[in-house]
mmCIF file of C-alpha atoms in Angstrom:
data_model
loop_
_atom_site.group_PDB
_atom_site.id
_atom_site.type_symbol
_atom_site.label_atom_id
_atom_site.label_comp_id
_atom_site.label_asym_id
_atom_site.label_seq_id
_atom_site.Cartn_x
_atom_site.Cartn_y
_atom_site.Cartn_z
ATOM 1 C CA TYR A 201 91.838 168.571 147.759
ATOM 2 C CA ILE A 202 94.718 166.330 146.920
ATOM 3 C CA TYR A 203 96.083 165.963 144.267
ATOM 4 C CA ILE A 204 99.564 165.623 141.461
ATOM 5 C CA VAL A 205 101.209 168.929 142.115
ATOM 6 C CA THR A 206 102.309 168.936 137.954
ATOM 7 C CA SER A 207 105.525 169.673 135.768
ATOM 8 C CA HIS A 208 104.643 172.613 133.345
ATOM 9 C CA LEU A 209 107.140 172.254 131.231
ATOM 10 C CA ILE A 210 106.715 169.317 128.677
ATOM 11 C CA HIS A 211 103.681 171.804 128.277
ATOM 12 C CA HIS A 212 104.808 175.389 127.762
ATOM 13 C CA TYR A 213 108.109 173.840 126.005
ATOM 14 C CA LEU A 214 105.706 172.321 122.989
ATOM 15 C CA ALA A 215 103.343 175.064 123.414
ATOM 16 C CA ALA A 216 105.871 177.614 122.181
ATOM 17 C CA PHE A 217 107.229 174.679 119.550
ATOM 18 C CA ALA A 218 104.505 174.563 117.731
ATOM 19 C CA PHE A 219 103.516 178.387 117.914
ATOM 20 C CA GLY A 220 107.670 178.608 116.116
ATOM 21 C CA ALA A 221 109.558 180.003 119.160
ATOM 22 C CA ASP A 222 112.819 180.097 118.085
ATOM 23 C CA THR A 223 116.205 177.842 120.384
ATOM 24 C CA LYS A 224 116.619 181.266 122.149
ATOM 25 C CA ARG A 225 113.061 181.053 123.554
ATOM 26 C CA LEU A 226 112.918 177.827 123.714
ATOM 27 C CA GLN A 227 115.942 176.945 126.067
ATOM 28 C CA GLU A 228 114.702 180.045 128.321
ATOM 29 C CA ILE A 229 110.632 178.266 128.672
ATOM 30 C CA PHE A 230 113.212 174.245 129.232
ATOM 31 C CA ASP A 231 115.050 176.734 131.513
ATOM 32 C CA PHE A 232 112.847 178.451 133.864
ATOM 33 C CA HIS A 233 111.089 175.029 134.459
ATOM 34 C CA ALA A 234 113.847 173.074 135.067
ATOM 35 C CA SER A 235 114.668 175.308 137.727
ATOM 36 C CA TYR A 236 111.451 173.995 140.006
ATOM 37 C CA GLN A 237 112.578 170.357 138.932
ATOM 38 C CA ARG A 238 113.118 167.276 141.842
ATOM 39 C CA PRO A 239 114.503 164.087 140.978
ATOM 40 C CA ILE A 240 112.331 161.153 140.491
ATOM 41 C CA PRO A 241 111.373 159.144 143.341
ATOM 42 C CA PRO A 242 112.493 155.377 143.945
ATOM 43 C CA SER A 243 109.668 152.999 142.630
ATOM 44 C CA ILE A 244 107.281 151.471 146.182
ATOM 45 C CA THR A 245 106.460 148.541 144.749
ATOM 46 C CA THR A 246 106.333 146.768 141.342
ATOM 47 C CA LEU A 247 102.515 146.497 139.498
ATOM 48 C CA THR A 248 100.506 144.401 136.934
ATOM 49 C CA ARG A 249 97.407 144.053 135.308
ATOM 50 C CA ASP A 250 96.312 141.853 138.647
ATOM 51 C CA THR A 251 98.222 144.159 141.373
ATOM 52 C CA TYR A 252 97.664 148.313 139.363
ATOM 53 C CA ARG A 253 95.086 149.030 142.501
ATOM 54 C CA LYS A 254 97.736 148.191 144.893
ATOM 55 C CA GLU A 255 98.253 151.680 145.038
ATOM 56 C CA ILE A 256 95.849 153.387 143.750
ATOM 57 C CA ARG A 257 95.322 157.367 144.170
ATOM 58 C CA ASN A 258 98.080 156.427 145.759
ATOM 59 C CA ARG A 259 101.251 160.160 144.545
ATOM 60 C CA ASP A 260 104.146 158.132 146.313
ATOM 61 C CA ALA A 261 103.426 155.404 143.833
ATOM 62 C CA TYR A 262 104.158 157.717 141.038
ATOM 63 C CA THR A 263 107.302 155.688 139.579
ATOM 64 C CA SER A 264 105.355 152.599 140.498
ATOM 65 C CA TYR A 265 102.192 153.076 138.303
ATOM 66 C CA LEU A 266 105.436 155.131 135.752
ATOM 67 C CA ASN A 267 107.099 152.068 135.390
ATOM 68 C CA LEU A 268 103.671 149.929 134.451
ATOM 69 C CA PHE A 269 102.801 151.655 131.805
ATOM 70 C CA THR A 270 105.935 152.248 130.590
ATOM 71 C CA ASP A 271 105.635 149.007 130.347
ATOM 72 C CA GLU A 272 102.404 148.325 129.030
ATOM 73 C CA ILE A 273 102.996 151.398 125.843
ATOM 74 C CA GLU A 274 105.836 148.724 125.036
ATOM 75 C CA LYS A 275 103.840 146.030 125.226
ATOM 76 C CA TYR A 276 100.850 147.302 123.261
ATOM 77 C CA GLY A 277 101.255 151.008 122.245
ATOM 78 C CA VAL A 278 100.386 154.141 122.663
ATOM 79 C CA LEU A 279 96.619 154.369 121.431
ATOM 80 C CA LYS A 280 95.457 150.960 122.658
ATOM 81 C CA THR A 281 97.287 150.852 125.957
ATOM 82 C CA VAL A 282 95.642 154.390 126.099
ATOM 83 C CA ARG A 283 91.996 152.643 125.911
ATOM 84 C CA TYR A 284 92.141 150.637 127.692
ATOM 85 C CA TRP A 285 92.974 151.844 130.931
ATOM 86 C CA ILE A 286 90.919 155.589 131.086
ATOM 87 C CA PHE A 287 88.173 154.231 130.988
ATOM 88 C CA LYS A 288 88.855 151.720 133.512
ATOM 89 C CA ASP A 289 87.761 152.035 136.763
ATOM 90 C CA GLU A 290 87.242 155.068 137.810
ATOM 91 C CA MET A 291 90.224 156.430 136.090
ATOM 92 C CA LEU A 292 88.604 158.277 133.956
ATOM 93 C CA ALA A 293 87.286 160.326 136.920
ATOM 94 C CA GLN A 294 91.317 160.037 137.854
ATOM 95 C CA LEU A 295 92.182 162.060 133.741
ATOM 96 C CA LEU A 296 89.962 164.803 135.158
ATOM 97 C CA GLY A 297 91.335 164.918 138.897
ATOM 98 C CA GLY A 298 93.951 167.410 139.941
ATOM 99 C CA LEU A 299 91.976 170.159 137.293
ATOM 100 C CA TYR A 300 92.286 168.071 134.194
ATOM 101 C CA HIS A 301 96.075 168.086 134.702
ATOM 102 C CA PRO A 302 96.572 164.474 133.640
ATOM 103 C CA LEU A 303 94.312 164.391 130.796
ATOM 104 C CA ILE A 304 96.271 167.210 129.469
ATOM 105 C CA HIS A 305 99.514 165.847 129.707
ATOM 106 C CA LEU A 306 97.621 163.030 127.164
ATOM 107 C CA GLY A 307 96.082 165.491 124.589
ATOM 108 C CA TYR A 308 100.845 166.382 124.839
ATOM 109 C CA ALA A 309 101.848 163.554 124.720
ATOM 110 C CA ILE A 310 99.206 162.116 121.526
ATOM 111 C CA GLU A 311 99.859 165.779 120.087
ATOM 112 C CA PHE A 312 103.626 165.682 120.128
ATOM 113 C CA ASN A 313 103.887 161.912 119.425
ATOM 114 C CA LEU A 314 105.233 161.501 122.909
ATOM 115 C CA PRO A 315 105.519 157.923 124.413
ATOM 116 C CA LYS A 316 107.693 158.836 127.497
ATOM 117 C CA VAL A 317 104.910 161.144 128.357
ATOM 118 C CA THR A 318 101.781 159.140 127.763
ATOM 119 C CA ALA A 319 103.227 156.905 130.308
ATOM 120 C CA GLU A 320 103.477 159.975 132.332
ATOM 121 C CA ALA A 321 99.942 161.292 132.252
ATOM 122 C CA LEU A 322 97.952 157.944 132.632
ATOM 123 C CA ALA A 323 100.420 157.720 135.717
ATOM 124 C CA MET A 324 99.283 161.104 136.526
ATOM 125 C CA MET A 325 95.257 159.985 136.454
ATOM 126 C CA ALA A 326 96.697 157.154 138.420
ATOM 127 C CA CYS A 327 97.533 158.368 141.211
ATOM 128 C CA CYS A 328 95.191 161.563 141.006
ATOM 129 C CA ALA A 329 92.063 160.685 143.406
ATOM 130 C CA ASP A 330 89.002 160.452 141.804
ATOM 131 C CA TYR A 331 87.128 163.824 143.431
ATOM 132 C CA PRO A 332 85.027 164.742 140.191
ATOM 133 C CA ALA A 333 83.229 160.681 140.259
ATOM 134 C CA PRO A 334 80.240 161.904 142.621
ATOM 135 C CA VAL A 335 79.426 164.279 139.540
ATOM 136 C CA MET A 336 80.061 161.926 136.518
ATOM 137 C CA LYS A 337 78.331 158.744 138.006
ATOM 138 C CA HIS A 338 75.442 158.590 135.953
ATOM 139 C CA LEU A 339 78.166 158.081 133.705
ATOM 140 C CA ASN A 340 79.519 154.406 135.675
ATOM 141 C CA ASP A 341 79.538 150.947 133.926
ATOM 142 C CA LYS A 342 78.644 152.317 130.804
ATOM 143 C CA THR A 343 79.917 149.494 127.990
ATOM 144 C CA GLU A 344 80.654 149.389 124.494
ATOM 145 C CA ASP A 345 76.711 148.874 123.133
ATOM 146 C CA GLY A 346 75.571 153.429 123.256
ATOM 147 C CA GLU A 347 71.234 152.632 123.730
ATOM 148 C CA GLU A 348 71.530 152.365 127.198
ATOM 149 C CA LEU A 349 73.429 155.764 127.319
ATOM 150 C CA LYS A 350 71.643 157.540 125.397
ATOM 151 C CA GLN A 351 68.157 156.526 126.640
ATOM 152 C CA ILE A 352 69.361 157.741 130.308
ATOM 153 C CA MET A 353 71.314 160.542 129.718
ATOM 154 C CA ASN A 354 70.444 162.138 126.558
ATOM 155 C CA GLY A 355 68.826 165.879 126.671
ATOM 156 C CA THR A 356 67.669 168.739 124.811
ATOM 157 C CA GLU A 357 69.481 171.543 126.229
ATOM 158 C CA THR A 358 72.700 173.059 124.680
ATOM 159 C CA ALA A 359 75.598 173.662 126.300
ATOM 160 C CA LEU A 360 75.172 177.182 127.036
ATOM 161 C CA ASP A 361 71.560 177.607 127.571
ATOM 162 C CA ILE A 362 72.125 174.945 130.880
ATOM 163 C CA PHE A 363 74.827 177.058 132.275
ATOM 164 C CA GLN A 364 72.439 180.388 132.205
ATOM 165 C CA THR A 365 70.145 178.157 133.470
ATOM 166 C CA LEU A 366 72.499 177.083 136.326
ATOM 167 C CA TYR A 367 73.307 180.994 136.688
ATOM 168 C CA LYS A 368 69.666 181.853 137.788
ATOM 169 C CA ASP A 369 68.556 178.563 140.470
ATOM 170 C CA SER A 370 68.622 180.128 143.951
ATOM 171 C CA ASP A 371 69.071 176.126 144.250
ATOM 172 C CA PHE A 372 72.377 177.270 144.905
ATOM 173 C CA ASP A 373 72.935 180.774 146.210
ATOM 174 C CA ASN A 374 75.552 181.120 149.574
ATOM 175 C CA VAL A 375 76.500 177.164 148.425
ATOM 176 C CA ILE A 376 79.765 178.091 148.026
ATOM 177 C CA LYS A 377 81.440 181.642 149.588
ATOM 178 C CA TYR A 378 83.820 184.009 148.268
ATOM 179 C CA THR A 379 85.981 182.800 151.898
ATOM 180 C CA ASP A 380 85.370 179.123 151.584
ATOM 181 C CA GLU A 381 89.631 178.064 151.352
ATOM 182 C CA THR A 382 88.309 174.144 149.433
ATOM 183 C CA LYS A 383 85.139 175.452 147.131
ATOM 184 C CA ALA A 384 85.859 172.599 145.392
ATOM 185 C CA GLN A 385 86.186 170.302 147.189
ATOM 186 C CA ASN A 386 83.142 172.061 149.031
ATOM 187 C CA VAL A 387 81.094 171.554 145.979
ATOM 188 C CA TYR A 388 81.844 167.556 145.932
ATOM 189 C CA ASP A 389 81.047 167.685 149.860
ATOM 190 C CA ASN A 390 77.739 168.501 149.286
ATOM 191 C CA SER A 391 75.782 165.961 148.149
ATOM 192 C CA VAL A 392 72.011 167.040 148.021
ATOM 193 C CA VAL A 393 74.483 170.123 144.435
ATOM 194 C CA ILE A 394 75.626 167.050 143.495
ATOM 195 C CA LYS A 395 72.913 165.086 143.187
ATOM 196 C CA LYS A 396 71.083 167.911 140.992
ATOM 197 C CA LEU A 397 74.286 168.818 138.464
ATOM 198 C CA ARG A 398 74.482 165.202 138.099
ATOM 199 C CA GLU A 399 70.613 166.466 136.697
ATOM 200 C CA TYR A 400 72.184 169.469 135.250
ATOM 201 C CA ALA A 401 74.369 167.179 132.851
ATOM 202 C CA SER A 402 71.968 165.213 131.969
ATOM 203 C CA GLN A 403 69.597 167.565 130.490
ATOM 204 C CA TRP A 404 72.934 168.092 127.701
ATOM 205 C CA HIS A 405 71.761 167.198 123.763
ATOM 206 C CA TYR A 406 75.238 165.351 122.830
ATOM 207 C CA LYS A 407 74.486 165.052 118.644
ATOM 208 C CA ASP A 408 77.582 163.015 117.493
ATOM 209 C CA ALA A 409 81.152 163.403 118.617
ATOM 210 C CA GLY A 410 81.958 166.221 116.039
ATOM 211 C CA SER A 411 79.166 168.591 116.886
ATOM 212 C CA SER A 412 79.830 167.715 120.880
ATOM 213 C CA LEU A 413 83.183 167.996 120.816
ATOM 214 C CA GLU A 414 82.386 172.031 118.435
ATOM 215 C CA GLU A 415 80.349 172.848 120.676
ATOM 216 C CA LEU A 416 82.023 172.450 124.176
ATOM 217 C CA PHE A 417 85.345 173.839 122.720
ATOM 218 C CA ILE A 418 83.191 176.967 122.137
ATOM 219 C CA PHE A 419 81.805 177.431 124.969
ATOM 220 C CA SER A 420 84.401 176.267 127.666
ATOM 221 C CA ILE A 421 86.431 180.030 125.651
ATOM 222 C CA LEU A 422 83.018 181.618 125.655
ATOM 223 C CA LEU A 423 82.695 180.933 129.724
ATOM 224 C CA PHE A 424 86.365 181.303 130.314
ATOM 225 C CA VAL A 425 87.132 185.189 128.814
ATOM 226 C CA ALA A 426 82.849 186.156 128.872
ATOM 227 C CA SER A 427 83.046 185.652 132.363
ATOM 228 C CA GLY A 428 85.719 187.965 133.659
ATOM 229 C CA ILE A 429 84.472 191.183 131.904
ATOM 230 C CA ARG A 430 82.823 193.550 133.523
ATOM 231 C CA GLU A 431 82.489 197.994 134.590
ATOM 232 C CA GLN A 432 85.051 197.877 136.389
ATOM 233 C CA GLY A 433 87.475 195.239 134.157
ATOM 234 C CA ILE A 434 88.395 192.389 133.821
ATOM 235 C CA LYS A 435 89.610 189.366 135.724
ATOM 236 C CA LEU A 436 89.611 185.840 133.801
ATOM 237 C CA ASP A 437 89.571 182.649 136.922
ATOM 238 C CA PHE A 438 92.445 180.223 136.705
ATOM 239 C CA PHE A 439 90.422 177.375 137.480
ATOM 240 C CA LEU A 440 88.034 178.274 133.913
ATOM 241 C CA ALA A 441 91.569 178.443 131.441
ATOM 242 C CA HIS A 442 92.179 175.100 132.453
ATOM 243 C CA ALA A 443 88.370 174.034 130.551
ATOM 244 C CA VAL A 444 89.853 175.625 127.204
ATOM 245 C CA THR A 445 93.072 174.092 127.930
ATOM 246 C CA SER A 446 91.607 170.934 128.302
ATOM 247 C CA VAL A 447 89.052 170.612 126.108
ATOM 248 C CA HIS A 448 91.714 171.390 123.370
ATOM 249 C CA ALA A 449 93.238 167.729 124.460
ATOM 250 C CA ILE A 450 89.930 166.364 124.123
ATOM 251 C CA TYR A 451 90.196 167.809 120.417
ATOM 252 C CA THR A 452 92.987 165.705 119.504
ATOM 253 C CA ILE A 453 92.060 162.325 121.156
ATOM 254 C CA LEU A 454 89.425 162.342 120.122
ATOM 255 C CA PRO A 455 89.718 160.770 116.612
ATOM 256 C CA TYR A 456 92.118 157.122 118.460
ATOM 257 C CA LEU A 457 88.186 156.870 120.286
ATOM 258 C CA THR A 458 85.396 154.556 119.760
ATOM 259 C CA PRO A 459 82.252 156.525 119.039
ATOM 260 C CA ILE A 460 80.497 155.047 123.184
ATOM 261 C CA GLN A 461 84.293 156.188 124.163
ATOM 262 C CA ALA A 462 84.541 160.167 122.857
ATOM 263 C CA GLU A 463 80.319 160.377 124.170
ATOM 264 C CA LEU A 464 82.036 159.327 128.094
ATOM 265 C CA LEU A 465 84.698 161.297 127.652
ATOM 266 C CA LEU A 466 83.298 164.087 126.647
ATOM 267 C CA ARG A 467 80.533 164.084 128.602
ATOM 268 C CA ALA A 468 83.087 163.823 131.873
ATOM 269 C CA HIS A 469 84.508 167.083 130.461
ATOM 270 C CA PHE A 470 81.096 169.044 130.351
ATOM 271 C CA ALA A 471 79.878 168.022 134.508
ATOM 272 C CA GLU A 472 83.225 168.042 135.347
ATOM 273 C CA THR A 473 83.099 171.806 133.910
ATOM 274 C CA LEU A 474 79.692 172.715 135.470
ATOM 275 C CA MET A 475 81.667 171.823 139.262
ATOM 276 C CA TYR A 476 84.608 174.267 138.110
ATOM 277 C CA TYR A 477 81.264 176.940 137.206
ATOM 278 C CA VAL A 478 79.429 176.877 140.565
ATOM 279 C CA ALA A 479 82.576 176.412 142.688
ATOM 280 C CA ARG A 480 83.811 179.815 141.427
ATOM 281 C CA GLY A 481 80.589 181.875 142.370
ATOM 282 C CA ARG A 482 78.513 181.526 138.601
ATOM 283 C CA PRO A 483 79.756 183.865 136.772
ATOM 284 C CA SER A 484 77.226 185.937 134.049
ATOM 285 C CA LEU A 485 78.265 185.194 131.172
ATOM 286 C CA GLN A 486 79.273 188.369 129.259
ATOM 287 C CA LEU A 487 79.139 188.037 125.442
ATOM 288 C CA ASP A 488 78.268 191.579 123.815
ATOM 289 C CA SER A 489 81.686 193.368 126.065
ATOM 290 C CA LEU A 490 83.879 190.650 124.536
ATOM 291 C CA ALA A 491 82.545 190.745 120.765
ATOM 292 C CA ASN A 492 82.948 194.721 121.901
ATOM 293 C CA TYR A 493 86.718 194.129 122.701
ATOM 294 C CA ILE A 494 88.959 196.024 121.684
ATOM 295 C CA SER A 495 92.531 194.586 122.779
ATOM 296 C CA SER A 496 94.704 197.939 123.823
ATOM 297 C CA GLN A 497 98.069 196.129 122.686
ATOM 298 C CA VAL A 498 96.461 195.796 118.946
ATOM 299 C CA ILE A 499 97.783 196.984 115.852
ATOM 300 C CA GLU A 500 96.749 199.227 113.440
ATOM 301 C CA ASP A 501 96.538 197.822 109.897
ATOM 302 C CA SER A 502 97.823 194.532 111.252
ATOM 303 C CA GLU A 503 98.365 191.891 107.756
ATOM 304 C CA ASN A 504 97.078 189.532 110.691
ATOM 305 C CA ALA A 505 95.704 190.139 114.032
ATOM 306 C CA TRP A 506 96.087 186.395 114.966
ATOM 307 C CA LEU A 507 99.287 186.574 114.427
ATOM 308 C CA ASP A 508 100.438 189.948 116.771
ATOM 309 C CA VAL A 509 98.522 187.623 119.152
ATOM 310 C CA ILE A 510 100.787 184.268 118.920
ATOM 311 C CA HIS A 511 103.686 186.882 118.511
ATOM 312 C CA LEU A 512 102.291 188.252 123.036
ATOM 313 C CA ALA A 513 101.862 185.067 123.737
ATOM 314 C CA LEU A 514 105.183 183.528 123.019
ATOM 315 C CA LYS A 515 106.915 186.286 124.387
ATOM 316 C CA ALA A 516 104.110 186.239 127.384
ATOM 317 C CA GLN A 517 106.281 183.981 131.448
ATOM 318 C CA GLU A 518 103.444 182.186 132.705
ATOM 319 C CA SER A 519 102.820 179.229 130.683
ATOM 320 C CA HIS A 520 99.291 179.408 130.790
ATOM 321 C CA CYS A 521 98.550 182.057 128.939
ATOM 322 C CA ILE A 522 99.932 180.615 125.645
ATOM 323 C CA LYS A 523 98.743 177.663 126.495
ATOM 324 C CA ALA A 524 94.940 178.767 126.866
ATOM 325 C CA VAL A 525 95.680 180.622 123.958
ATOM 326 C CA ARG A 526 96.914 178.184 121.070
ATOM 327 C CA ALA A 527 93.480 176.182 122.160
ATOM 328 C CA ILE A 528 91.959 179.469 121.762
ATOM 329 C CA ALA A 529 93.644 179.182 118.487
ATOM 330 C CA THR A 530 93.961 175.456 117.527
ATOM 331 C CA ALA A 531 89.536 176.502 117.528
ATOM 332 C CA GLN A 532 89.453 179.067 114.723
ATOM 333 C CA ILE A 533 91.783 176.372 112.245
ATOM 334 C CA ALA A 534 89.520 173.496 113.207
ATOM 335 C CA TYR A 535 85.455 175.916 113.226
ATOM 336 C CA GLY A 536 86.319 179.681 111.804
ATOM 337 C CA ASN A 537 84.108 182.082 113.682
ATOM 338 C CA PRO A 538 81.046 181.024 115.861
ATOM 339 C CA SER A 539 78.973 182.635 113.831
ATOM 340 C CA SER A 540 76.186 182.466 116.529
ATOM 341 C CA PHE A 541 78.704 184.988 118.632
ATOM 342 C CA GLY A 542 79.514 187.737 115.809
ATOM 343 C CA ASN A 543 82.886 187.413 114.250
ATOM 344 C CA ASP A 544 86.032 187.203 115.071
ATOM 345 C CA ILE A 545 84.808 186.501 118.726
ATOM 346 C CA LEU A 546 87.503 183.590 119.010
ATOM 347 C CA LEU A 547 90.212 186.742 118.405
ATOM 348 C CA LYS A 548 88.622 188.418 121.391
ATOM 349 C CA ALA A 549 89.086 185.822 123.449
ATOM 350 C CA ALA A 550 92.460 185.705 122.410
ATOM 351 C CA GLN A 551 93.293 188.592 122.339
ATOM 352 C CA VAL A 552 92.025 189.026 126.192
ATOM 353 C CA ILE A 553 94.334 186.537 127.020
ATOM 354 C CA VAL A 554 97.374 188.317 125.864
ATOM 355 C CA ASP A 555 96.128 191.522 127.105
ATOM 356 C CA ILE A 556 95.332 190.339 130.848
ATOM 357 C CA GLY A 557 97.203 186.209 130.887
ATOM 358 C CA GLY A 558 100.128 187.486 129.763
ATOM 359 C CA LYS A 559 101.183 190.992 132.285
ATOM 360 C CA SER A 560 103.368 188.669 134.589
ATOM 361 C CA SER A 561 104.770 185.728 134.927
ATOM 362 C CA VAL A 562 103.064 185.411 139.004
ATOM 363 C CA PRO A 563 99.999 183.022 138.246
ATOM 364 C CA ASN A 564 98.736 185.372 141.254
ATOM 365 C CA VAL A 565 98.932 188.231 139.098
ATOM 366 C CA ALA A 566 97.911 187.560 135.489
ATOM 367 C CA TRP A 567 94.719 185.008 136.565
ATOM 368 C CA ASN A 568 91.501 185.033 139.508
ATOM 369 C CA PHE A 569 92.065 182.171 142.073
ATOM 370 C CA ALA A 570 89.534 183.438 144.534
ATOM 371 C CA GLY A 571 86.770 182.882 141.846
ATOM 372 C CA ILE A 572 85.186 185.444 139.188
ATOM 373 C CA GLY A 573 81.795 184.466 140.541
ATOM 374 C CA PHE A 574 81.896 186.766 143.909
ATOM 375 C CA LYS A 575 81.066 190.012 144.431
ATOM 376 C CA GLU A 576 83.649 190.770 146.987
ATOM 377 C CA THR A 577 86.544 189.570 144.054
ATOM 378 C CA TRP A 578 85.525 192.719 142.101
ATOM 379 C CA GLU A 579 85.933 194.132 144.658
ATOM 380 C CA ASN A 580 89.031 193.253 145.725
ATOM 381 C CA SER A 581 92.055 194.923 143.546
ATOM 382 C CA GLN A 582 94.271 192.091 144.497
ATOM 383 C CA ASN A 583 94.216 188.279 142.960
ATOM 384 C CA ASP A 584 92.923 186.556 146.451
ATOM 385 C CA MET A 585 94.613 183.031 147.077
ATOM 386 C CA ARG A 586 91.621 181.400 147.636
ATOM 387 C CA TRP A 587 91.025 178.622 145.733
#
């Protein structure tokens, strides 16, 4: 599938800044990511609120959309602009398109009050393919009147229960194969699978914005980390990492949305994460193994194990490591220890990430790209770059 290849300079730099990196480390991060930056391309046209659809999902129109959203922010401010655009037409699917990256970029923009970065995020969104749209079809055309949404969609199941049922659902056996080159696209191209995923998504019991965000935040962390632990070792799925960093972005954005907007965004994220779960081979969640994990880098008699993890994350060269750790640290601060999963489960998750994702600056060494739910992944000692 096609998506905008995003710069991670802002993400890595700001995550390190928030963790207290010194100027030397910040300069190292900047220099590394600046080395592959390209000049911004020229605008191909002038876009307005009346003509914005003319180049929708055209990545060559990025600068044209950047100019549009820069003007919008100057006229209406950041928050009004964001609320106006991210729920317009198919924009919600495009916001989560490109492996959640426009949403992640927007999260950093809102958190650090960066209007120009906000415009970048919205431009990414406008240029991204709306490939998640089929799995989000049940969210289309919802208005500020939330009653219709509740009557049609509100289920009775927790996120964990839904994923555990999906794990056992034989209808999904052999839908995606280890050898598939474009696993996510193959899911979206299968109308039978998409229909069933929408049914699963509709089973999620949405309570309210705050408690449902907490549930989705904690679950996304457990899905990412507990799915990668086996007797053979640990491999962390690159794609599921983005479910964590993107729900962190939602945590930042949600307070500025209306109740129905918050619900739409959370449900959209849940639906897309279901899709990626299938695309990654429907891995089992080894929650007991995560709870019992002992880091090889743990410091005996440490006064604060979290500070040790943060120190390791700051040193990690691969940018997704610190972003995922910071997301988990945010969840720890906001929600404490989830009682259902034992004490220190979030700390354990962060320790796994710095132990595995922090070991290399090369993404396909630090993370698994082939899909950790496939038995071939665990038979292969090397990380396969099939997506």
